[in-house]
Amino acid sequence: MDYLDKLTQLAQVQGKINIRCLFQGDWRVEHNVNTVQDEGIFHIIEQGECWLTLADKTFHLQAGDLFFLPKNCPHRMHSSAKVSTKSTAITTSQGLFELRQIGQKSPDLKMFCGLFLYQKESLLIDALPEYLHFHLPETPVQPLLQLFLKEANETNQGSKSVIDALANVLFIYILRHALQMGWVESGLLAAFEDKRLSHVLIKMLNEPQAEWNIEQLAELALMSRANFCRVFQQKMQMPPKKFLNQIRLQQGAYLLKQTPKSVLEVALEIGYQSEAHFSKAFKTAYGITPSQYRK
């Protein structure tokens, strides 16, 4: 399992493509933050064009574009570069997708919307930029998009399961393409691509239970202690001990959700000396006890 697989596993990402939009005429739609769950949302333009405003930036989206907001920042979508003065009412019906329509004529815009659910305090999600915007036909994601559109339009048996599975694959492709294009320039993912730190980070990620100290980590990185601490802080925006603690807790959260192991077994497996020590650290990070989290 490579570092991207491991980080995605710890984030416990679950993808869904659950909304289809058919919009015609002049319209504006507000997307507000969902405070109930940790999630990122994305829009895929199947046909037509629209504009998306995020804070003080406006983006022109065309057929084949994907726009991903990892932290679900508030944004507005509209039919033209000039934003309509008021929001447009939307009629909604339920089928394979939640169908949202504006206008009675043939739609100018066909768009799919989806989301990625993930665990609180995810190192992977925290490392992503505010948004990622790219044109799918120019990327390796295009065949995946074609398969998704085929499933969405034909609605065969099991289509919903296939579509959600494709969303999970899409998440990895988004990250892979962003890294290849150099769009993630700082933070965790950039650090894993740094030859000075990658070996150290992978060891910490795969062996969080080990009693790592600065001297051992610096030796692995072939650096002096002082230089290692400086480079680590510069790239990761946190010291090694904090990173190790976060990895341990996220591994613990994953084991609590995905295995029947007891809280004590989980605590010992990820490097804590007692259940009490782990429970205290977990509650500080997640706001609830390990037992409450598991429910």
Coordinates of C-alpha atoms in Angstrom, one line a residue:
M1 CA 0.0 0.0 0.0
D2 CA 1.6 3.3 -1.0
Y3 CA 1.2 6.6 0.9
L4 CA -1.8 7.8 -1.2
D5 CA -3.6 4.6 -0.6
K6 CA -2.8 4.7 3.1
L7 CA -3.9 8.4 3.6
T8 CA -7.1 7.7 1.7
Q9 CA -7.8 4.7 3.9
L10 CA -7.2 6.8 7.1
A11 CA -9.5 9.5 5.8
Q12 CA -12.2 6.8 5.2
V13 CA -13.3 8.5 2.0
Q14 CA -16.8 7.5 0.7
G15 CA -17.8 9.0 -2.7
K16 CA -21.3 9.6 -4.0
I17 CA -22.6 11.2 -7.1
N18 CA -26.2 11.9 -6.1
I19 CA -27.5 15.0 -7.9
R20 CA -28.3 15.7 -11.6
C21 CA -29.0 19.3 -12.6
L22 CA -30.9 20.2 -15.8
F23 CA -30.9 24.1 -15.9
Q24 CA -32.4 26.3 -18.6
G25 CA -32.5 30.1 -18.9
D26 CA -31.2 32.6 -16.4
W27 CA -30.5 31.1 -12.9
R28 CA -28.4 31.4 -9.8
V29 CA -27.9 28.7 -7.1
E30 CA -26.2 29.2 -3.7
H31 CA -24.2 26.4 -2.2
N32 CA -23.8 26.9 1.6
V33 CA -21.6 24.9 3.9
N34 CA -23.0 21.7 5.4
T35 CA -21.9 21.9 9.0
V36 CA -23.2 18.4 10.0
Q37 CA -20.7 16.3 8.2
D38 CA -17.1 16.6 7.0
E39 CA -17.4 16.5 3.2
G40 CA -16.0 17.9 0.0
I41 CA -18.2 18.4 -3.0
F42 CA -17.6 18.4 -6.8
H43 CA -19.4 19.4 -9.9
I44 CA -19.0 17.7 -13.3
I45 CA -20.3 19.6 -16.4
E46 CA -21.8 17.2 -18.9
Q47 CA -23.2 19.7 -21.4
G48 CA -23.3 23.5 -21.7
E49 CA -21.5 26.1 -19.5
C50 CA -21.9 28.1 -16.4
W51 CA -19.9 30.2 -13.9
L52 CA -18.9 29.5 -10.4
T53 CA -18.0 32.2 -7.9
L54 CA -15.9 31.3 -4.9
A55 CA -15.2 34.3 -2.6
D56 CA -13.7 36.9 -4.9
K57 CA -12.8 34.5 -7.8
T58 CA -15.1 33.6 -10.7
F59 CA -14.5 30.5 -12.9
H60 CA -15.9 29.6 -16.3
L61 CA -17.0 26.0 -16.4
Q62 CA -17.6 24.2 -19.7
A63 CA -18.6 20.7 -20.8
G64 CA -16.0 18.2 -19.5
D65 CA -14.9 20.4 -16.6
L66 CA -14.7 19.1 -13.0
F67 CA -14.6 21.5 -10.0
F68 CA -13.7 20.1 -6.6
L69 CA -14.0 21.9 -3.3
P70 CA -12.3 19.6 -0.7
K71 CA -13.5 21.6 2.2
N72 CA -17.0 22.4 0.9
C73 CA -16.4 26.2 0.8
P74 CA -19.5 28.3 0.2
H75 CA -19.9 29.2 -3.4
R76 CA -22.4 30.4 -6.0
M77 CA -23.2 29.0 -9.5
H78 CA -24.9 31.0 -12.2
S79 CA -25.8 30.9 -15.8
S80 CA -23.8 33.9 -17.0
A81 CA -20.7 35.9 -16.1
K82 CA -23.1 38.5 -14.7
V83 CA -24.7 37.1 -11.6
S84 CA -28.5 37.1 -11.4
T85 CA -29.8 39.3 -8.6
K86 CA -31.8 36.6 -6.9
S87 CA -31.7 32.9 -6.5
T88 CA -33.9 30.8 -8.7
A89 CA -36.4 28.3 -7.4
I90 CA -35.6 24.6 -8.1
T91 CA -38.0 21.7 -8.4
T92 CA -36.6 18.5 -7.1
S93 CA -37.6 14.8 -7.7
Q94 CA -36.1 11.6 -6.6
G95 CA -34.8 8.8 -8.9
L96 CA -31.4 7.2 -9.4
F97 CA -30.3 10.8 -8.8
E98 CA -31.9 13.7 -7.0
L99 CA -33.1 15.6 -10.0
R100 CA -33.0 19.4 -9.9
Q101 CA -34.5 21.4 -12.8
I102 CA -34.8 25.0 -13.7
G103 CA -37.0 26.0 -16.7
Q104 CA -39.4 24.0 -18.8
K105 CA -37.5 23.9 -22.1
S106 CA -34.5 21.9 -23.2
P107 CA -31.7 22.4 -20.7
D108 CA -28.8 24.6 -21.5
L109 CA -26.7 23.0 -18.8
K110 CA -26.5 19.4 -17.7
M111 CA -24.4 18.9 -14.6
F112 CA -23.8 16.1 -12.0
C113 CA -22.9 17.0 -8.4
G114 CA -21.4 14.6 -5.9
L115 CA -19.6 14.5 -2.6
F116 CA -16.8 12.8 -0.7
L117 CA -17.5 12.1 2.9
Y118 CA -14.5 11.7 5.2
Q119 CA -13.4 11.6 8.8
K120 CA -12.9 14.6 11.0
E121 CA -9.4 16.1 11.2
S122 CA -8.2 14.2 8.1
L123 CA -4.6 14.9 7.3
L124 CA -5.2 14.2 3.7
I125 CA -8.1 16.6 3.3
D126 CA -6.4 19.3 5.3
A127 CA -3.5 19.1 2.8
L128 CA -5.6 19.8 -0.2
P129 CA -6.0 23.3 -1.7
E130 CA -9.2 25.3 -1.4
Y131 CA -10.3 24.1 -4.9
L132 CA -9.2 22.0 -7.9
H133 CA -10.4 22.8 -11.4
F134 CA -9.5 20.9 -14.5
H135 CA -10.8 19.8 -17.9
L136 CA -11.4 16.0 -17.8
P137 CA -10.9 15.3 -21.6
E138 CA -7.3 16.4 -21.2
T139 CA -6.6 14.0 -18.3
P140 CA -6.6 10.2 -17.8
V141 CA -9.9 10.6 -16.0
Q142 CA -11.8 10.9 -19.3
P143 CA -12.5 7.1 -19.7
L144 CA -13.8 7.0 -16.1
L145 CA -16.1 9.9 -17.0
Q146 CA -17.4 8.1 -20.0
L147 CA -18.1 5.0 -18.0
F148 CA -20.0 7.1 -15.4
L149 CA -22.1 8.8 -18.1
K150 CA -23.0 5.5 -19.6
E151 CA -24.2 4.1 -16.2
A152 CA -26.0 7.4 -15.4
N153 CA -27.9 7.4 -18.7
E154 CA -28.7 3.7 -19.0
T155 CA -29.7 3.0 -15.4
N156 CA -29.0 -0.7 -15.4
Q157 CA -29.4 -3.0 -12.4
G158 CA -26.8 -2.0 -9.8
S159 CA -26.1 1.4 -11.4
K160 CA -26.1 3.3 -8.2
S161 CA -23.5 1.0 -6.6
V162 CA -21.4 1.3 -9.8
I163 CA -21.6 5.1 -9.8
D164 CA -20.7 5.4 -6.2
A165 CA -17.7 3.0 -6.7
L166 CA -16.6 5.2 -9.6
A167 CA -16.8 8.2 -7.4
N168 CA -14.3 6.6 -5.0
V169 CA -12.0 5.9 -8.0
L170 CA -12.5 9.5 -9.2
F171 CA -11.2 10.8 -5.8
I172 CA -7.8 9.0 -6.3
Y173 CA -7.6 10.2 -9.9
I174 CA -8.2 13.8 -8.8
L175 CA -5.4 13.6 -6.3
R176 CA -3.0 11.8 -8.7
H177 CA -3.6 14.4 -11.4
A178 CA -3.2 17.3 -9.0
L179 CA 0.1 15.9 -7.9
Q180 CA 1.3 15.3 -11.4
M181 CA 0.4 18.8 -12.4
G182 CA 2.2 20.3 -9.4
W183 CA -1.0 21.9 -8.1
V184 CA -0.3 20.8 -4.5
E185 CA 2.8 22.9 -3.7
S186 CA 2.9 22.7 0.1
G187 CA 1.8 20.6 3.1
L188 CA 1.5 16.9 3.5
L189 CA 1.2 15.7 -0.1
A190 CA 4.0 17.9 -1.3
A191 CA 6.2 16.7 1.5
F192 CA 5.6 13.1 0.4
E193 CA 6.9 14.0 -3.0
D194 CA 10.0 15.6 -1.5
K195 CA 12.9 13.2 -1.8
R196 CA 14.4 14.4 1.5
L197 CA 11.4 13.5 3.5
S198 CA 9.4 10.9 1.6
H199 CA 11.2 7.9 3.1
V200 CA 10.8 9.2 6.7
L201 CA 7.1 10.1 6.2
I202 CA 6.3 6.7 4.7
K203 CA 8.0 4.9 7.7
M204 CA 6.0 7.0 10.2
L205 CA 2.8 6.4 8.3
N206 CA 3.3 2.6 8.1
E207 CA 4.8 2.2 11.6
P208 CA 3.0 4.8 13.8
Q209 CA 3.4 2.4 16.8
A210 CA 7.2 2.8 16.8
E211 CA 8.8 5.0 19.4
W212 CA 10.2 7.4 16.9
N213 CA 12.6 10.2 18.1
I214 CA 14.1 13.1 16.2
E215 CA 17.6 11.4 16.0
Q216 CA 16.2 8.3 14.4
L217 CA 14.1 10.3 11.9
A218 CA 17.0 12.6 11.0
E219 CA 19.2 9.6 10.4
L220 CA 16.6 8.1 8.1
A221 CA 16.5 11.4 6.2
L222 CA 20.3 11.5 6.1
M223 CA 20.2 15.0 7.6
S224 CA 21.5 16.6 10.8
R225 CA 19.0 16.9 13.6
A226 CA 18.7 20.7 13.2
N227 CA 18.3 20.6 9.4
F228 CA 15.8 17.8 9.6
C229 CA 13.6 19.7 12.0
R230 CA 13.8 22.8 9.9
V231 CA 12.9 21.1 6.6
F232 CA 10.1 19.0 8.3
Q233 CA 8.5 22.1 9.8
Q234 CA 8.9 24.1 6.6
K235 CA 7.3 21.4 4.4
M236 CA 4.7 20.0 6.8
Q237 CA 3.8 23.1 8.8
M238 CA 4.0 21.0 11.9
P239 CA 6.8 19.3 14.0
P240 CA 7.4 15.5 13.6
K241 CA 5.8 14.7 17.0
K242 CA 2.5 16.4 16.1
F243 CA 2.4 14.5 12.7
L244 CA 3.1 11.2 14.5
N245 CA 0.3 11.8 17.0
Q246 CA -2.2 12.7 14.2
I247 CA -1.3 9.5 12.3
R248 CA -1.7 7.4 15.4
L249 CA -5.1 8.9 16.2
Q250 CA -6.4 8.6 12.6
Q251 CA -5.2 5.0 12.5
G252 CA -7.0 4.4 15.7
A253 CA -10.2 6.0 14.3
Y254 CA -9.9 3.7 11.3
L255 CA -9.5 0.6 13.4
L256 CA -12.4 1.5 15.7
K257 CA -14.7 1.9 12.7
Q258 CA -13.5 -0.9 10.5
T259 CA -12.5 -3.7 13.0
P260 CA -14.0 -5.4 16.0
K261 CA -10.8 -4.8 18.1
S262 CA -11.3 -3.5 21.6
V263 CA -10.3 0.0 22.5
L264 CA -7.3 -1.4 24.5
E265 CA -6.2 -3.5 21.5
V266 CA -6.4 -0.4 19.2
A267 CA -4.5 1.7 21.7
L268 CA -1.7 -0.8 22.0
E269 CA -1.5 -1.4 18.2
I270 CA -1.0 2.3 17.4
G271 CA 1.6 3.0 20.1
Y272 CA -0.2 4.1 23.2
Q273 CA 0.8 2.5 26.5
S274 CA -2.7 2.3 27.9
E275 CA -6.4 2.6 27.0
A276 CA -6.7 5.7 29.3
H277 CA -3.9 7.5 27.5
F278 CA -5.4 6.8 24.1
S279 CA -8.9 7.7 25.2
K280 CA -7.8 11.1 26.5
A281 CA -5.9 11.9 23.4
F282 CA -8.7 10.7 21.2
K283 CA -11.3 12.8 23.0
T284 CA -9.1 15.9 22.8
A285 CA -8.9 15.5 19.0
Y286 CA -12.4 14.2 18.1
G287 CA -14.5 15.6 20.9
I288 CA -15.9 12.2 21.9
T289 CA -14.5 9.0 23.4
P290 CA -13.4 6.0 21.3
S291 CA -16.5 4.0 22.3
Q292 CA -18.8 6.9 21.3
Y293 CA -17.0 7.3 18.0
R294 CA -17.4 3.6 17.2
K295 CA -21.2 3.7 17.5

